[in-house]
Amino acid sequence: MATARVEADARALWGRLVAEKHVLPATYDRDLVDQLRQAMGLPSRRDIGVDLAGVSAQDLVRCLLGIAEPFAADA
């Protein structure tokens, strides 16, 4: 079994989520990216990976879970 890699910052974690196709920011998950920007106070429209510099992975996960919560409640 491979050792799990832990990402310490949001930029690295986001890059990994995109690289492994868990998030498709340019297509399917465009609305998710917009909600994430709003929740995290990221105003720009450039690559969100750039805007996540200096943000902790924990803060990114917390925001993603908050965005996903309404969908989980419907299940």
Backbone as a chain_set.jsonl record, in Angstrom:
{"seq": "MATARVEADARALWGRLVAEKHVLPATYDRDLVDQLRQAMGLPSRRDIGVDLAGVSAQDLVRCLLGIAEPFAADA", "coords": {"N": [[0.839, -1.174, 0.0], [0.552, 2.201, -0.85], [2.065, 5.079, 0.622], [0.155, 7.645, 2.027], [0.03, 10.955, 0.849], [0.3, 14.042, 2.419], [-1.016, 17.192, 2.058], [0.034, 20.406, 2.916], [-0.668, 23.013, 2.37], [-3.216, 25.087, 0.845], [-2.936, 25.657, -1.871], [-1.286, 23.595, -2.895], [-2.898, 21.388, -2.259], [-5.231, 21.951, -3.759], [-4.135, 21.869, -6.338], [-3.481, 19.163, -6.448], [-6.041, 17.975, -6.22], [-7.155, 18.824, -8.617], [-5.319, 17.774, -10.506], [-5.677, 15.039, -10.108], [-8.188, 14.815, -11.011], [-10.405, 15.091, -9.328], [-11.672, 17.388, -8.982], [-13.055, 19.509, -11.366], [-12.39, 22.335, -12.462], [-12.677, 24.016, -14.723], [-14.87, 23.203, -16.088], [-17.195, 21.143, -15.228], [-17.209, 21.714, -12.435], [-17.349, 24.478, -12.2], [-19.216, 26.195, -10.938], [-18.797, 25.452, -8.281], [-16.219, 26.434, -7.897], [-16.721, 29.184, -8.104], [-18.373, 29.53, -5.832], [-16.576, 28.799, -3.859], [-14.603, 30.774, -4.125], [-16.121, 32.981, -3.287], [-16.771, 32.223, -0.62], [-14.236, 32.159, 0.52], [-13.325, 34.671, 0.17], [-11.929, 35.388, -2.166], [-11.311, 37.461, -4.627], [-10.47, 37.644, -7.342], [-10.496, 36.644, -10.857], [-8.645, 34.994, -11.919], [-6.649, 31.964, -12.199], [-7.644, 29.877, -9.655], [-5.904, 28.414, -8.129], [-3.628, 30.013, -7.944], [-4.604, 32.095, -6.403], [-4.963, 30.809, -4.003], [-2.591, 30.716, -2.705], [-0.796, 30.876, 0.271], [-2.919, 30.19, 1.859], [-4.215, 27.895, 4.232], [-4.387, 24.312, 3.993], [-6.305, 23.215, 5.614], [-8.179, 25.305, 5.895], [-9.128, 25.422, 3.265], [-10.312, 22.868, 2.977], [-12.281, 23.063, 4.975], [-13.935, 25.085, 3.883], [-14.716, 23.841, 1.467], [-16.171, 21.663, 2.484], [-18.234, 23.025, 3.754], [-19.525, 24.138, 1.553], [-20.379, 21.82, 0.283], [-22.12, 20.721, 2.11], [-25.039, 21.294, 1.975], [-25.723, 19.619, -0.171], [-25.131, 17.105, 0.797], [-26.958, 16.869, 2.825], [-29.308, 16.465, 1.465], [-29.098, 13.902, 0.577]], "CA": [[0.0, 0.0, 0.0], [1.325, 3.425, -0.951], [1.927, 6.028, 1.722], [-0.659, 8.811, 1.679], [0.728, 12.237, 0.877], [-0.502, 15.079, 3.08], [-0.728, 18.537, 1.548], [-0.02, 21.354, 4.029], [-1.255, 24.298, 1.996], [-4.374, 24.994, -0.041], [-2.51, 25.673, -3.269], [-0.833, 22.239, -3.223], [-4.057, 20.505, -2.188], [-6.07, 22.239, -4.922], [-3.425, 21.312, -7.498], [-3.621, 17.703, -6.415], [-7.439, 17.648, -6.529], [-7.347, 19.053, -10.052], [-4.479, 16.82, -11.242], [-6.265, 13.706, -9.989], [-9.522, 14.959, -11.592], [-11.468, 15.075, -8.324], [-12.324, 18.674, -9.214], [-12.91, 19.957, -12.755], [-12.742, 23.745, -12.304], [-12.97, 24.716, -15.979], [-16.111, 22.706, -16.697], [-18.238, 20.62, -14.345], [-17.18, 22.323, -11.099], [-17.199, 25.939, -12.305], [-20.022, 26.81, -9.87], [-18.096, 25.181, -7.03], [-15.105, 27.383, -7.818], [-17.302, 30.5, -7.794], [-18.805, 29.517, -4.426], [-15.357, 28.734, -3.047], [-14.033, 32.125, -4.156], [-16.948, 33.84, -2.446], [-16.633, 31.802, 0.773], [-12.885, 32.43, 1.008], [-12.983, 36.062, -0.087], [-10.951, 35.469, -3.255], [-12.047, 38.262, -5.598], [-10.008, 37.656, -8.732], [-11.007, 35.631, -11.776], [-7.544, 34.194, -12.47], [-6.581, 30.593, -11.702], [-7.853, 29.861, -8.202], [-4.696, 27.879, -7.516], [-2.759, 31.154, -7.654], [-5.212, 32.849, -5.308], [-4.913, 30.022, -2.771], [-1.258, 30.828, -2.095], [-0.829, 31.409, 1.628], [-4.092, 29.67, 2.572], [-3.939, 26.549, 4.743], [-5.197, 23.224, 3.451], [-7.436, 23.07, 6.535], [-9.185, 26.309, 5.536], [-9.725, 25.002, 1.999], [-11.197, 21.727, 3.259], [-13.42, 23.585, 5.733], [-14.825, 25.776, 2.939], [-15.291, 22.849, 0.555], [-17.196, 20.91, 3.213], [-19.369, 23.928, 3.956], [-20.226, 24.243, 0.272], [-20.972, 20.513, -0.031], [-23.075, 20.322, 3.159], [-26.434, 21.223, 1.525], [-25.917, 18.464, -1.044], [-25.078, 15.906, 1.643], [-28.187, 16.832, 3.593], [-30.365, 15.973, 0.572], [-28.892, 12.483, 0.266]], "C": [[0.891, 1.247, 0.0], [1.062, 4.323, 0.257], [1.132, 7.236, 1.237], [0.173, 10.077, 1.815], [-0.207, 13.273, 1.486], [-0.058, 16.436, 2.552], [-0.935, 19.538, 2.683], [-0.68, 22.676, 3.656], [-2.324, 24.103, 0.922], [-3.97, 24.934, -1.509], [-2.069, 24.277, -3.719], [-2.008, 21.263, -3.231], [-4.962, 20.702, -3.403], [-5.431, 21.663, -6.192], [-3.556, 19.807, -7.579], [-5.046, 17.272, -6.758], [-7.722, 17.798, -8.019], [-6.575, 18.015, -10.868], [-5.07, 15.413, -11.227], [-7.725, 13.682, -10.453], [-10.665, 14.726, -10.592], [-12.288, 16.36, -8.424], [-12.017, 19.086, -10.652], [-13.31, 21.437, -12.828], [-13.142, 24.47, -13.59], [-14.315, 24.306, -16.574], [-17.153, 22.38, -15.624], [-18.331, 21.356, -13.008], [-17.004, 23.836, -11.117], [-17.991, 26.652, -11.206], [-19.38, 26.615, -8.5], [-16.961, 26.178, -6.835], [-15.628, 28.778, -7.476], [-17.74, 30.59, -6.338], [-17.6, 29.517, -3.489], [-14.688, 30.105, -2.985], [-14.791, 33.055, -3.211], [-16.75, 33.503, -0.968], [-15.277, 32.173, 1.364], [-12.452, 33.875, 0.775], [-11.905, 36.232, -1.136], [-11.609, 36.183, -4.432], [-11.657, 38.089, -7.056], [-10.599, 36.515, -9.557], [-9.874, 34.826, -12.407], [-7.61, 32.789, -11.884], [-6.681, 30.595, -10.177], [-6.64, 29.29, -7.471], [-3.716, 28.972, -7.136], [-3.295, 31.905, -6.442], [-5.16, 32.113, -3.973], [-3.545, 30.042, -2.097], [-1.392, 31.474, -0.718], [-2.02, 30.953, 2.458], [-3.772, 28.253, 3.05], [-4.859, 25.525, 4.076], [-6.451, 23.031, 4.313], [-8.548, 24.066, 6.194], [-9.882, 25.946, 4.224], [-10.71, 23.862, 2.221], [-12.447, 22.196, 4.002], [-14.422, 24.273, 4.798], [-15.481, 24.797, 1.967], [-16.396, 22.044, 1.235], [-18.432, 21.757, 3.466], [-20.197, 24.083, 2.691], [-20.966, 22.95, -0.042], [-22.082, 20.118, 0.946], [-24.535, 20.287, 2.683], [-26.717, 20.018, 0.623], [-25.934, 17.169, -0.241], [-26.371, 15.765, 2.449], [-29.356, 16.278, 2.765], [-30.255, 14.47, 0.319], [-29.611, 11.57, 1.23]], "O": [[1.859, 1.331, 0.756], [-0.027, 4.317, 0.83], [1.405, 7.781, 0.168], [0.924, 10.245, 2.777], [-1.374, 13.364, 1.104], [1.123, 16.78, 2.595], [-1.975, 19.516, 3.341], [-1.193, 23.382, 4.524], [-2.337, 23.107, 0.199], [-4.601, 24.231, -2.3], [-2.44, 23.831, -4.804], [-2.101, 20.408, -4.113], [-5.409, 19.728, -4.008], [-6.109, 21.046, -7.014], [-3.723, 19.247, -8.662], [-5.239, 16.31, -7.502], [-8.443, 16.992, -8.608], [-7.116, 17.441, -11.814], [-4.976, 14.683, -12.214], [-8.414, 12.672, -10.312], [-11.736, 14.236, -10.951], [-13.444, 16.41, -8.004], [-10.872, 19.02, -11.098], [-14.436, 21.758, -13.21], [-13.882, 25.451, -13.533], [-14.838, 24.982, -17.46], [-17.895, 23.255, -15.179], [-19.431, 21.591, -12.509], [-16.549, 24.412, -10.128], [-17.496, 27.607, -10.608], [-19.417, 27.513, -7.659], [-16.766, 26.701, -5.738], [-15.04, 29.475, -6.649], [-17.51, 31.604, -5.68], [-17.619, 30.168, -2.445], [-14.259, 30.545, -1.918], [-14.194, 33.809, -2.442], [-16.58, 34.406, -0.149], [-15.17, 32.466, 2.555], [-11.341, 34.26, 1.14], [-11.058, 37.118, -1.02], [-12.387, 35.571, -5.163], [-12.471, 38.374, -7.934], [-11.134, 35.548, -9.012], [-10.114, 34.054, -13.335], [-8.542, 32.469, -11.145], [-5.886, 31.245, -9.498], [-6.382, 29.645, -6.321], [-3.042, 28.87, -6.111], [-2.532, 32.303, -5.561], [-5.299, 32.736, -2.92], [-3.366, 29.449, -1.034], [-2.039, 32.512, -0.577], [-2.12, 31.293, 3.637], [-3.119, 27.495, 2.332], [-5.969, 25.849, 3.653], [-7.524, 22.722, 3.797], [-9.725, 23.708, 6.204], [-11.09, 26.14, 4.088], [-11.826, 23.896, 1.703], [-13.555, 21.764, 3.683], [-15.628, 24.059, 4.919], [-16.671, 24.914, 1.677], [-17.434, 21.775, 0.631], [-19.555, 21.257, 3.397], [-21.425, 24.15, 2.749], [-22.072, 22.988, -0.582], [-22.902, 19.257, 0.625], [-25.224, 19.309, 2.973], [-27.815, 19.464, 0.648], [-26.674, 16.242, -0.57], [-26.817, 14.649, 2.717], [-30.284, 15.69, 3.318], [-31.223, 13.84, -0.108], [-29.533, 10.349, 1.098]]}, "num_chains": 1, "name": "protein.A"}
